[in-house]
mmCIF file of C-alpha atoms in Angstrom:
data_model
loop_
_atom_site.group_PDB
_atom_site.id
_atom_site.type_symbol
_atom_site.label_atom_id
_atom_site.label_comp_id
_atom_site.label_asym_id
_atom_site.label_seq_id
_atom_site.Cartn_x
_atom_site.Cartn_y
_atom_site.Cartn_z
ATOM 1 C CA UNK A 852 4.879 -41.817 -27.905
ATOM 2 C CA UNK A 853 6.863 -38.921 -29.597
ATOM 3 C CA UNK A 854 3.294 -37.249 -29.948
ATOM 4 C CA UNK A 855 2.636 -38.011 -26.415
ATOM 5 C CA UNK A 856 5.677 -35.957 -25.186
ATOM 6 C CA UNK A 857 4.780 -33.240 -28.121
ATOM 7 C CA UNK A 858 1.392 -32.898 -26.619
ATOM 8 C CA UNK A 859 2.439 -32.734 -23.016
ATOM 9 C CA UNK A 860 5.332 -30.272 -23.951
ATOM 10 C CA UNK A 861 2.530 -27.969 -25.538
ATOM 11 C CA UNK A 862 0.088 -28.000 -22.953
ATOM 12 C CA UNK A 863 3.140 -27.340 -20.535
ATOM 13 C CA UNK A 864 4.024 -24.323 -22.412
ATOM 14 C CA UNK A 865 0.250 -23.121 -22.604
ATOM 15 C CA UNK A 866 0.176 -23.528 -18.903
ATOM 16 C CA UNK A 867 3.191 -21.705 -18.460
ATOM 17 C CA UNK A 868 2.386 -18.992 -20.388
ATOM 18 C CA UNK A 869 -1.126 -18.410 -18.594
ATOM 19 C CA UNK A 870 0.529 -18.356 -15.594
ATOM 20 C CA UNK A 871 3.158 -15.452 -16.194
ATOM 21 C CA UNK A 872 0.374 -14.013 -18.397
ATOM 22 C CA UNK A 873 -1.912 -13.877 -14.837
ATOM 23 C CA UNK A 874 0.836 -12.847 -12.800
ATOM 24 C CA UNK A 875 1.885 -9.902 -14.775
ATOM 25 C CA UNK A 876 -1.794 -8.588 -15.414
ATOM 26 C CA UNK A 877 -2.322 -9.121 -11.358
ATOM 27 C CA UNK A 878 1.133 -7.350 -10.819
ATOM 28 C CA UNK A 879 -0.329 -4.575 -12.828
ATOM 29 C CA UNK A 880 -3.622 -4.055 -11.249
ATOM 30 C CA UNK A 881 -1.899 -3.551 -8.013
ATOM 31 C CA UNK A 882 1.283 -1.609 -8.935
ATOM 32 C CA UNK A 883 0.998 2.026 -7.891
ATOM 33 C CA UNK A 884 0.668 4.416 -10.458
ATOM 34 C CA UNK A 885 1.918 7.708 -9.228
ATOM 35 C CA UNK A 886 2.774 11.053 -10.984
ATOM 36 C CA UNK A 887 4.361 13.996 -8.881
ATOM 37 C CA UNK A 888 4.145 17.607 -9.798
ATOM 38 C CA UNK A 889 5.080 20.550 -8.473
ATOM 39 C CA UNK A 890 4.391 24.503 -9.405
ATOM 40 C CA UNK A 891 6.338 26.643 -7.415
ATOM 41 C CA UNK A 892 5.861 25.593 -3.781
ATOM 42 C CA UNK A 893 2.993 23.357 -4.473
ATOM 43 C CA UNK A 894 3.694 20.029 -4.603
ATOM 44 C CA UNK A 895 1.259 17.254 -5.886
ATOM 45 C CA UNK A 896 1.063 13.530 -6.076
ATOM 46 C CA UNK A 897 -1.823 12.149 -8.507
ATOM 47 C CA UNK A 898 -2.652 8.515 -8.095
ATOM 48 C CA UNK A 899 -4.663 6.496 -10.513
ATOM 49 C CA UNK A 900 -7.423 3.981 -9.358
ATOM 50 C CA UNK A 901 -6.595 0.505 -9.455
ATOM 51 C CA UNK A 902 -8.566 -2.113 -11.278
ATOM 52 C CA UNK A 903 -9.755 -3.272 -7.595
ATOM 53 C CA UNK A 904 -10.937 0.430 -6.955
ATOM 54 C CA UNK A 905 -8.236 1.485 -4.546
ATOM 55 C CA UNK A 906 -5.355 3.987 -4.754
ATOM 56 C CA UNK A 907 -2.354 3.139 -3.929
ATOM 57 C CA UNK A 908 1.014 4.793 -3.877
ATOM 58 C CA UNK A 909 4.770 3.777 -3.347
ATOM 59 C CA UNK A 910 6.674 4.465 -0.093
ATOM 60 C CA UNK A 911 9.327 3.782 2.304
ATOM 61 C CA UNK A 912 8.820 3.044 5.581
ATOM 62 C CA UNK A 913 12.379 3.473 7.896
ATOM 63 C CA UNK A 914 13.958 2.595 4.549
ATOM 64 C CA UNK A 915 12.074 -0.028 3.568
ATOM 65 C CA UNK A 916 9.864 0.043 0.353
ATOM 66 C CA UNK A 917 6.158 -0.858 0.449
ATOM 67 C CA UNK A 918 2.643 -0.266 -1.177
ATOM 68 C CA UNK A 919 0.263 2.187 0.706
ATOM 69 C CA UNK A 920 -3.242 1.235 0.126
ATOM 70 C CA UNK A 921 -5.165 4.996 1.116
ATOM 71 C CA UNK A 922 -8.140 3.776 4.034
ATOM 72 C CA UNK A 923 -10.128 6.588 4.811
ATOM 73 C CA UNK A 924 -11.924 4.317 7.170
ATOM 74 C CA UNK A 925 -8.673 3.647 9.036
ATOM 75 C CA UNK A 926 -7.979 6.286 11.759
ATOM 76 C CA UNK A 927 -4.426 5.674 11.921
ATOM 77 C CA UNK A 928 -1.900 3.863 9.852
ATOM 78 C CA UNK A 929 -1.726 -0.069 10.097
ATOM 79 C CA UNK A 930 0.695 -2.450 9.613
ATOM 80 C CA UNK A 931 0.977 -6.699 9.772
ATOM 81 C CA UNK A 932 3.163 -7.837 12.672
ATOM 82 C CA UNK A 933 5.913 -9.199 10.462
ATOM 83 C CA UNK A 934 6.630 -5.893 8.773
ATOM 84 C CA UNK A 935 6.716 -4.190 11.898
ATOM 85 C CA UNK A 936 9.468 -6.600 13.193
ATOM 86 C CA UNK A 937 11.292 -6.511 10.004
ATOM 87 C CA UNK A 938 11.463 -2.456 10.223
ATOM 88 C CA UNK A 939 12.583 -2.492 13.636
ATOM 89 C CA UNK A 940 9.493 -1.338 15.619
ATOM 90 C CA UNK A 941 9.060 -0.941 19.170
ATOM 91 C CA UNK A 942 5.935 -2.576 20.785
ATOM 92 C CA UNK A 943 3.761 -0.163 22.830
ATOM 93 C CA UNK A 944 0.495 -0.171 24.074
ATOM 94 C CA UNK A 945 -1.757 -3.027 23.192
ATOM 95 C CA UNK A 946 -5.412 -2.287 21.809
ATOM 96 C CA UNK A 947 -8.393 -3.710 20.350
ATOM 97 C CA UNK A 948 -9.388 -2.261 16.903
ATOM 98 C CA UNK A 949 -13.199 -2.506 15.574
ATOM 99 C CA UNK A 950 -12.848 -3.616 11.922
ATOM 100 C CA UNK A 951 -14.857 -4.646 9.141
ATOM 101 C CA UNK A 952 -13.898 -7.924 9.972
ATOM 102 C CA UNK A 953 -14.687 -7.510 13.888
ATOM 103 C CA UNK A 954 -12.279 -6.976 16.414
ATOM 104 C CA UNK A 955 -8.649 -7.219 16.606
ATOM 105 C CA UNK A 956 -5.838 -6.997 18.980
ATOM 106 C CA UNK A 957 -2.885 -5.100 18.042
ATOM 107 C CA UNK A 958 -0.364 -2.621 19.362
ATOM 108 C CA UNK A 959 0.629 1.072 19.025
ATOM 109 C CA UNK A 960 4.084 2.016 17.774
ATOM 110 C CA UNK A 961 5.814 5.065 16.100
ATOM 111 C CA UNK A 962 7.119 4.808 12.870
ATOM 112 C CA UNK A 963 10.323 7.193 12.484
ATOM 113 C CA UNK A 964 10.225 7.828 9.144
ATOM 114 C CA UNK A 965 7.810 7.690 6.024
ATOM 115 C CA UNK A 966 8.522 9.075 2.678
ATOM 116 C CA UNK A 967 5.968 8.623 -0.401
ATOM 117 C CA UNK A 968 6.589 11.235 -3.181
ATOM 118 C CA UNK A 969 8.009 14.355 -2.272
ATOM 119 C CA UNK A 970 6.648 14.097 1.296
ATOM 120 C CA UNK A 971 8.175 12.908 4.516
ATOM 121 C CA UNK A 972 6.530 12.760 7.808
ATOM 122 C CA UNK A 973 8.641 11.968 11.072
ATOM 123 C CA UNK A 974 7.264 9.972 14.241
ATOM 124 C CA UNK A 975 4.247 8.751 12.727
ATOM 125 C CA UNK A 976 1.848 6.744 15.335
ATOM 126 C CA UNK A 977 0.767 3.243 13.661
ATOM 127 C CA UNK A 978 -0.910 0.318 14.740
ATOM 128 C CA UNK A 979 0.231 -2.844 14.227
ATOM 129 C CA UNK A 980 -1.960 -6.256 13.991
ATOM 130 C CA UNK A 981 -0.800 -9.886 13.598
ATOM 131 C CA UNK A 982 -3.135 -10.708 10.489
ATOM 132 C CA UNK A 983 -3.541 -7.824 7.896
ATOM 133 C CA UNK A 984 -1.813 -9.741 5.090
ATOM 134 C CA UNK A 985 0.475 -7.682 2.718
ATOM 135 C CA UNK A 986 -1.445 -4.125 3.101
ATOM 136 C CA UNK A 987 -0.012 -1.532 4.816
ATOM 137 C CA UNK A 988 -3.144 1.195 5.409
ATOM 138 C CA UNK A 989 -2.587 4.627 5.213
ATOM 139 C CA UNK A 990 -4.717 6.278 7.651
ATOM 140 C CA UNK A 991 -6.135 9.475 8.781
ATOM 141 C CA UNK A 992 -3.674 10.397 10.400
ATOM 142 C CA UNK A 993 -1.387 10.866 7.607
ATOM 143 C CA UNK A 994 -4.512 11.497 5.070
ATOM 144 C CA UNK A 995 -5.753 14.556 6.624
ATOM 145 C CA UNK A 996 -2.326 16.319 6.207
ATOM 146 C CA UNK A 997 -3.344 16.565 2.234
ATOM 147 C CA UNK A 998 -6.211 18.142 0.427
ATOM 148 C CA UNK A 999 -7.573 15.590 -1.782
ATOM 149 C CA UNK A 1000 -9.962 15.340 -4.817
ATOM 150 C CA UNK A 1001 -10.714 12.907 -7.089
ATOM 151 C CA UNK A 1002 -12.118 13.114 -10.698
ATOM 152 C CA UNK A 1003 -11.887 10.145 -13.739
ATOM 153 C CA UNK A 1004 -10.446 7.584 -11.822
ATOM 154 C CA UNK A 1005 -7.363 9.940 -10.478
ATOM 155 C CA UNK A 1006 -6.828 11.472 -7.015
ATOM 156 C CA UNK A 1007 -4.908 14.300 -6.550
ATOM 157 C CA UNK A 1008 -2.812 15.005 -3.029
ATOM 158 C CA UNK A 1009 -1.764 18.168 -2.341
ATOM 159 C CA UNK A 1010 -0.151 18.862 1.039
ATOM 160 C CA UNK A 1011 -1.772 21.387 2.924
ATOM 161 C CA UNK A 1012 0.808 24.031 4.097
ATOM 162 C CA UNK A 1013 0.366 25.272 7.476
#
């Protein structure tokens, strides 16, 4: 009887270690790796490509910490309904967007503040859809303000000065 409990305990510990190791592995894959540099007036963010091939960066939307996924195929920033409610977005005009997964109904809103690295954007048009998941898509309405180059699994983003 004692050896049965010992074996069960060992297997329980092994499974627990596998679980924690896997969650740390996943967290590391999706955790945004961002470096900020400044030379005179020029500010730059350097992002490292995640294991899944995407670029992500840490940000704040109306003071709420989020992780942005750069999506050059998205016309505008897009978030899910739950996050929109949490950060207090006002429901605007409804729309139907054509996505890779087919048409999706959502609504437009305006984000008071978007901050990432040294950059801040005010009154950002944003799309809200019900079932986007946890991803916050950084669309071309923000990306277009940057000079972007990629090299060796890194993306360098410099704000285009007007």
